[in-house]
Amino acid sequence: MAGNETPTNGTSDRQLLLAVLPWPEEDTKPLVKGLEDEFPELEVKYIYEELAKKWDKQGQLQIPEDYIKRAKILATLSWLPSSASAAPNLELIQFFSAGTNHVASHPIYTDSDIPLATQSGIHGPQIAEWVIMMDLIHSHKYIEFYEAQKRKEWDQKRGMKVKDAVGRRVGVLGYGSIGRQVARVAKAMGSDVIAYTASPRPTPESRRDNGFIVPGTGDPDGSLPSAWYSGLEKEKLHEFLRQGIDLLVVSVPLTEKTTHFLSTKEFNLLSSSSPRGCFIANISRGAIIDQAALVEALETEKIRGAALDVTDPEPLPKEDGLWDVKNCYITPHISGVSEDYAQRAFQVLRENLRRRREGRGLVNLVDRERGY
């Protein structure tokens, strides 16, 4: 494994980029070589997380202390040095996840000013496909037909009450890179899209996507929504939810303010404002939804269906009643997975390395106060 030979006491004129990532080294060799070719000033040490854990009898990830002390840049999914003082030369941490809530209580997050960047932007294509797939599975009664197929039943009546996407309203709660790609696909299907953001976006410039964008995807200039809503106050959220939403896509980050953002009152508003009933797709974090309230809303048919790629907690315990709720589709936090994930993630890393070298602002830089 590259970089895991015994460290020497010698020094290198090159800056150390320490990569602690979940892909086998063999799978990332072309991507690492691309880094080394473009940035000859960097020395890359790659550590495969799973293999490193096997080395340690306690199952903890052990990184050579010399690498931690020398590292200028850290590329990681979740591993961090114990503190900023343990990595005195660290100038940038590039997370390979869309958010940083999983490290929000770590000393490097709370007690240092080391710049943190995320992979926001690379998940849009695959998650948007998951959202639309789940919505179509429900609206076109695919599960019923699949079960009928297994029974060898030919029953056309099941398909008579299908509403296609034309003219429906899609509400995107959190109009970031994922929500923008959902909007792009939904608009192509003939749906109307409305957007919700935490802070106001009153001007065309404020509605632009300044993060990483997978080429040919998303809504770079923010022109797709027919209306924009904003504000973390409940009355602002409720104004958005009153707009007759047929498909609600939950893609806000999990923060203290968005925990249980959607509960009984919100489900009642969605129910009363959408004659056809609202379908909810949550691809963000399970705790954004009050899960007990969602179960009640589904069982009483205030909400016509839900697709959950995230739950609270995870993994969802086998005894949890959510598993058995009618019209609830659960997947194990996989909507963001794609064979192109690593390649796109390295694109973001390379973009930030270019910006760092040129003295420009980083892409996907985390605002610690906002939590994302």
XYZ file of C-alpha atoms in Angstrom:
372
model
C 0.000 0.000 0.000
C 1.540 3.312 -1.090
C 2.927 5.357 1.724
C 2.637 2.686 4.410
C 6.232 1.648 4.447
C 8.043 2.591 7.640
C 8.482 6.386 7.617
C 12.018 7.677 7.461
C 13.510 10.546 9.395
C 14.453 12.287 6.183
C 12.578 15.320 4.939
C 11.084 16.056 1.583
C 10.825 19.370 -0.206
C 7.412 18.311 -1.415
C 4.247 18.948 0.582
C 2.556 15.832 1.939
C -0.986 15.028 0.835
C -2.290 12.283 3.129
C -5.238 10.359 1.673
C -7.172 8.108 4.076
C -9.978 6.733 1.941
C -12.382 3.758 1.649
C -11.261 2.472 -1.748
C -8.525 -0.134 -2.284
C -5.344 1.503 -3.500
C -5.417 -0.484 -6.736
C -8.771 1.102 -7.625
C -7.490 4.632 -7.157
C -4.043 4.386 -8.775
C -5.019 6.295 -11.945
C -6.652 9.006 -9.835
C -3.635 9.353 -7.555
C -1.336 9.443 -10.585
C -3.443 12.263 -11.992
C -2.815 14.213 -8.799
C 0.924 13.559 -8.905
C 1.184 14.518 -12.575
C -0.661 17.815 -12.138
C 0.867 18.700 -8.776
C 4.525 17.586 -8.774
C 5.044 19.653 -5.633
C 2.933 17.126 -3.724
C 3.985 13.828 -2.179
C 0.921 11.579 -1.941
C 0.611 8.928 0.769
C -2.464 6.758 0.267
C -3.936 4.634 3.073
C -6.827 2.268 2.492
C -9.076 2.534 5.558
C -10.206 -1.063 5.773
C -6.720 -2.512 5.416
C -5.361 -0.104 8.021
C -8.027 -1.225 10.492
C -7.005 -4.844 10.039
C -3.474 -3.967 11.088
C -4.688 -2.779 14.477
C -5.951 -5.400 16.924
C -8.515 -2.993 18.384
C -9.977 -2.261 14.969
C -8.977 1.376 15.239
C -7.471 3.262 12.349
C -3.770 3.816 12.979
C -1.887 6.326 10.831
C 1.902 6.727 11.096
C 2.584 9.717 13.345
C 5.158 11.093 10.925
C 2.529 11.372 8.188
C 0.136 13.200 10.506
C 2.769 15.715 11.564
C 3.987 16.371 8.015
C 0.623 16.473 6.227
C -0.291 19.761 4.570
C -3.480 18.388 3.011
C -5.730 15.607 4.264
C -8.203 13.807 1.988
C -10.569 11.751 4.123
C -14.058 10.351 4.428
C -14.257 10.464 8.219
C -10.837 9.898 9.872
C -9.231 12.929 11.503
C -6.122 13.478 13.627
C -6.912 13.632 17.338
C -6.479 17.410 17.389
C -5.096 20.321 15.386
C -1.923 20.267 17.471
C -1.311 16.654 16.415
C -1.202 17.864 12.784
C 0.587 21.219 13.069
C 1.182 21.664 9.323
C -2.357 20.884 8.141
C -3.710 23.606 5.857
C -6.702 21.912 4.204
C -9.002 18.990 4.912
C -10.912 17.765 1.880
C -13.735 15.520 3.050
C -14.977 12.911 0.608
C -18.535 13.239 1.944
C -21.282 15.720 1.120
C -21.504 16.972 4.704
C -19.494 17.237 7.900
C -22.144 16.620 10.553
C -20.433 13.299 11.346
C -17.389 15.205 12.680
C -19.173 18.289 14.052
C -18.118 17.494 17.639
C -14.488 16.725 16.783
C -11.853 19.140 18.197
C -10.573 19.966 14.713
C -14.080 21.107 13.773
C -14.868 22.932 17.004
C -11.473 24.265 18.109
C -9.481 24.979 14.955
C -9.714 27.151 11.874
C -8.264 24.607 9.441
C -10.277 25.024 6.218
C -12.715 22.173 5.616
C -14.193 21.386 2.215
C -16.788 18.807 1.185
C -17.821 16.825 -1.855
C -21.077 18.679 -2.298
C -22.056 18.492 -5.954
C -20.927 14.996 -6.876
C -24.036 13.234 -5.567
C -26.650 15.006 -7.669
C -26.995 12.629 -10.636
C -27.349 9.354 -8.746
C -29.507 10.735 -5.926
C -31.840 12.512 -8.331
C -32.302 9.224 -10.176
C -33.080 7.503 -6.860
C -35.693 10.138 -5.981
C -37.442 9.936 -9.339
C -37.213 6.125 -9.366
C -38.879 5.864 -5.959
C -41.587 8.328 -6.908
C -42.340 6.414 -10.114
C -42.303 3.064 -8.327
C -45.020 4.418 -6.070
C -47.086 6.402 -8.562
C -47.019 3.633 -11.188
C -47.754 0.914 -8.624
C -44.677 -1.058 -9.594
C -44.518 -3.088 -6.374
C -48.069 -4.326 -6.933
C -47.270 -5.380 -10.498
C -44.053 -7.064 -9.407
C -45.898 -9.104 -6.808
C -48.599 -9.941 -9.381
C -45.892 -11.091 -11.796
C -44.582 -13.517 -9.212
C -48.132 -14.884 -8.878
C -48.414 -14.969 -12.711
C -51.428 -12.659 -12.649
C -52.386 -10.432 -15.593
C -54.434 -7.631 -14.007
C -54.705 -4.422 -16.032
C -57.080 -2.804 -13.545
C -54.168 -2.133 -11.212
C -52.767 0.361 -13.702
C -55.891 2.423 -14.315
C -55.267 5.020 -11.567
C -51.854 6.332 -12.501
C -51.008 10.040 -12.514
C -48.037 11.018 -14.617
C -45.605 13.796 -13.729
C -46.926 16.493 -16.069
C -48.310 19.427 -14.118
C -47.310 18.110 -10.725
C -45.535 20.330 -8.213
C -42.178 19.246 -6.845
C -41.011 21.041 -3.721
C -37.270 20.895 -3.112
C -36.573 21.503 0.576
C -32.919 22.520 0.370
C -32.039 23.717 -3.129
C -28.411 22.636 -3.253
C -26.639 20.551 -5.868
C -28.839 17.492 -5.282
C -32.060 19.472 -5.309
C -31.013 21.255 -8.490
C -30.520 17.974 -10.347
C -33.886 16.717 -9.084
C -35.344 19.947 -10.465
C -33.670 19.414 -13.838
C -35.109 15.902 -14.201
C -38.525 16.887 -12.845
C -38.805 19.813 -15.259
C -37.905 17.494 -18.147
C -40.855 15.335 -17.095
C -43.235 18.309 -17.202
C -43.414 19.107 -13.484
C -43.363 22.498 -11.821
C -40.576 23.041 -9.278
C -40.460 25.345 -6.275
C -37.325 25.830 -4.185
C -36.656 26.357 -0.495
C -33.366 27.651 0.942
C -32.326 28.612 4.456
C -31.324 32.140 3.457
C -33.088 34.407 0.938
C -32.073 34.290 -2.723
C -33.738 37.434 -4.108
C -31.411 38.148 -7.055
C -30.308 36.122 -10.079
C -26.716 36.229 -8.816
C -27.714 34.892 -5.386
C -29.481 31.951 -7.043
C -26.399 30.716 -8.884
C -24.718 27.471 -7.849
C -21.165 28.380 -6.866
C -20.192 24.863 -5.778
C -18.871 21.933 -7.765
C -21.177 20.901 -10.618
C -20.997 17.636 -12.541
C -20.903 18.837 -16.164
C -24.276 18.733 -17.898
C -26.290 18.467 -14.684
C -28.118 20.608 -12.161
C -29.385 24.167 -12.392
C -26.225 26.326 -12.468
C -27.996 29.683 -12.785
C -31.006 28.838 -10.590
C -33.542 29.458 -13.343
C -35.656 26.295 -13.032
C -37.877 26.993 -9.976
C -41.074 28.928 -10.584
C -40.882 30.296 -7.039
C -38.354 30.546 -4.206
C -38.992 30.379 -0.463
C -36.589 30.792 2.429
C -36.215 31.034 6.195
C -35.611 28.571 9.026
C -38.502 29.972 11.051
C -41.500 27.660 11.173
C -43.847 30.207 9.605
C -41.485 30.490 6.611
C -41.286 26.714 6.252
C -45.070 26.454 6.509
C -45.540 29.033 3.748
C -43.493 26.750 1.475
C -45.363 23.599 2.518
C -48.755 25.217 1.748
C -48.011 25.405 -1.979
C -49.753 22.176 -3.038
C -46.654 19.987 -3.177
C -47.075 16.553 -4.781
C -43.471 15.421 -4.297
C -41.417 16.827 -1.420
C -37.678 16.220 -1.679
C -35.874 16.612 1.642
C -32.291 17.690 1.013
C -31.501 20.214 3.741
C -28.409 19.526 5.869
C -28.911 18.282 9.420
C -28.283 21.041 11.935
C -29.732 21.925 15.311
C -32.372 24.037 13.560
C -33.379 21.357 11.043
C -33.663 18.481 13.531
C -37.293 17.281 13.376
C -37.922 20.073 10.860
C -40.857 18.025 9.558
C -43.333 16.713 12.120
C -47.091 16.413 12.675
C -47.960 20.036 11.936
C -45.919 20.003 8.742
C -47.457 16.737 7.540
C -50.937 18.161 8.209
C -50.102 21.202 6.086
C -48.860 19.038 3.231
C -52.004 16.926 3.458
C -54.437 19.845 3.441
C -52.718 21.704 0.600
C -52.242 18.837 -1.878
C -55.495 17.258 -3.084
C -53.646 14.298 -4.650
C -51.562 13.738 -1.538
C -47.855 14.342 -1.023
C -45.060 11.809 -1.507
C -41.929 12.510 0.576
C -38.403 11.484 -0.409
C -35.695 11.975 2.232
C -32.105 11.695 1.030
C -30.492 13.941 3.641
C -30.479 12.696 7.252
C -33.078 10.701 9.134
C -33.376 13.099 12.090
C -34.700 15.909 9.882
C -38.013 14.045 9.968
C -39.848 13.207 13.185
C -40.039 9.512 12.380
C -42.871 8.678 14.777
C -44.946 11.507 13.312
C -44.220 10.251 9.797
C -45.404 6.757 10.694
C -48.659 8.223 12.001
C -49.085 10.384 8.882
C -48.554 7.391 6.592
C -50.871 5.125 8.554
C -53.646 7.739 8.512
C -52.942 8.482 4.823
C -52.210 12.153 5.431
C -49.045 11.453 3.468
C -49.558 9.172 0.463
C -46.101 7.630 0.592
C -42.480 8.063 1.602
C -39.115 6.940 0.299
C -36.384 6.987 2.920
C -32.730 6.447 2.126
C -31.927 7.699 5.625
C -33.499 6.829 8.970
C -33.127 7.656 12.644
C -31.216 5.681 13.835
C -29.046 3.937 11.269
C -28.999 1.046 10.749
C -32.753 0.905 11.347
C -33.373 -1.798 14.008
C -35.236 -4.858 12.790
C -37.912 -4.351 15.434
C -38.641 -0.778 14.320
C -42.237 -0.458 13.131
C -41.197 1.740 10.199
C -40.238 -1.395 8.271
C -43.882 -2.504 8.100
C -45.608 0.780 7.299
C -47.641 0.727 4.088
C -46.331 2.889 1.255
C -42.957 3.414 2.896
C -39.898 2.417 0.869
C -36.586 2.095 2.716
C -33.060 1.759 1.340
C -29.868 1.558 3.471
C -28.343 5.006 2.821
C -27.122 4.127 -0.660
C -28.722 6.756 -2.911
C -25.426 8.646 -3.188
C -23.424 5.591 -4.226
C -22.139 5.433 -7.771
C -19.301 3.771 -9.637
C -18.238 7.307 -10.578
C -18.053 8.535 -6.968
C -14.295 8.276 -6.494
C -13.506 9.795 -9.864
C -15.791 12.781 -9.226
C -14.462 13.176 -5.681
C -10.900 13.404 -6.951
C -12.083 16.054 -9.421
C -13.217 18.207 -6.489
C -9.922 17.613 -4.679
C -7.962 18.617 -7.774
C -10.066 21.745 -8.230
C -9.352 22.820 -4.659
C -5.655 22.060 -5.055
C -5.606 24.323 -8.119
C -7.399 27.079 -6.233
C -5.070 26.706 -3.262
C -2.020 26.939 -5.504
C -3.420 30.003 -7.256
C -4.563 31.737 -4.075
C -8.268 31.584 -4.993
C -11.198 30.727 -2.741
C -11.939 27.041 -2.223
C -15.003 25.317 -3.614
C -17.435 23.687 -1.140
C -15.814 25.391 1.840
C -17.614 24.611 5.123
C -19.066 27.465 7.175
C -18.640 26.158 10.717
C -21.231 28.532 12.151
C -23.911 27.399 9.720
C -22.867 23.766 10.057
C -22.343 23.138 6.315
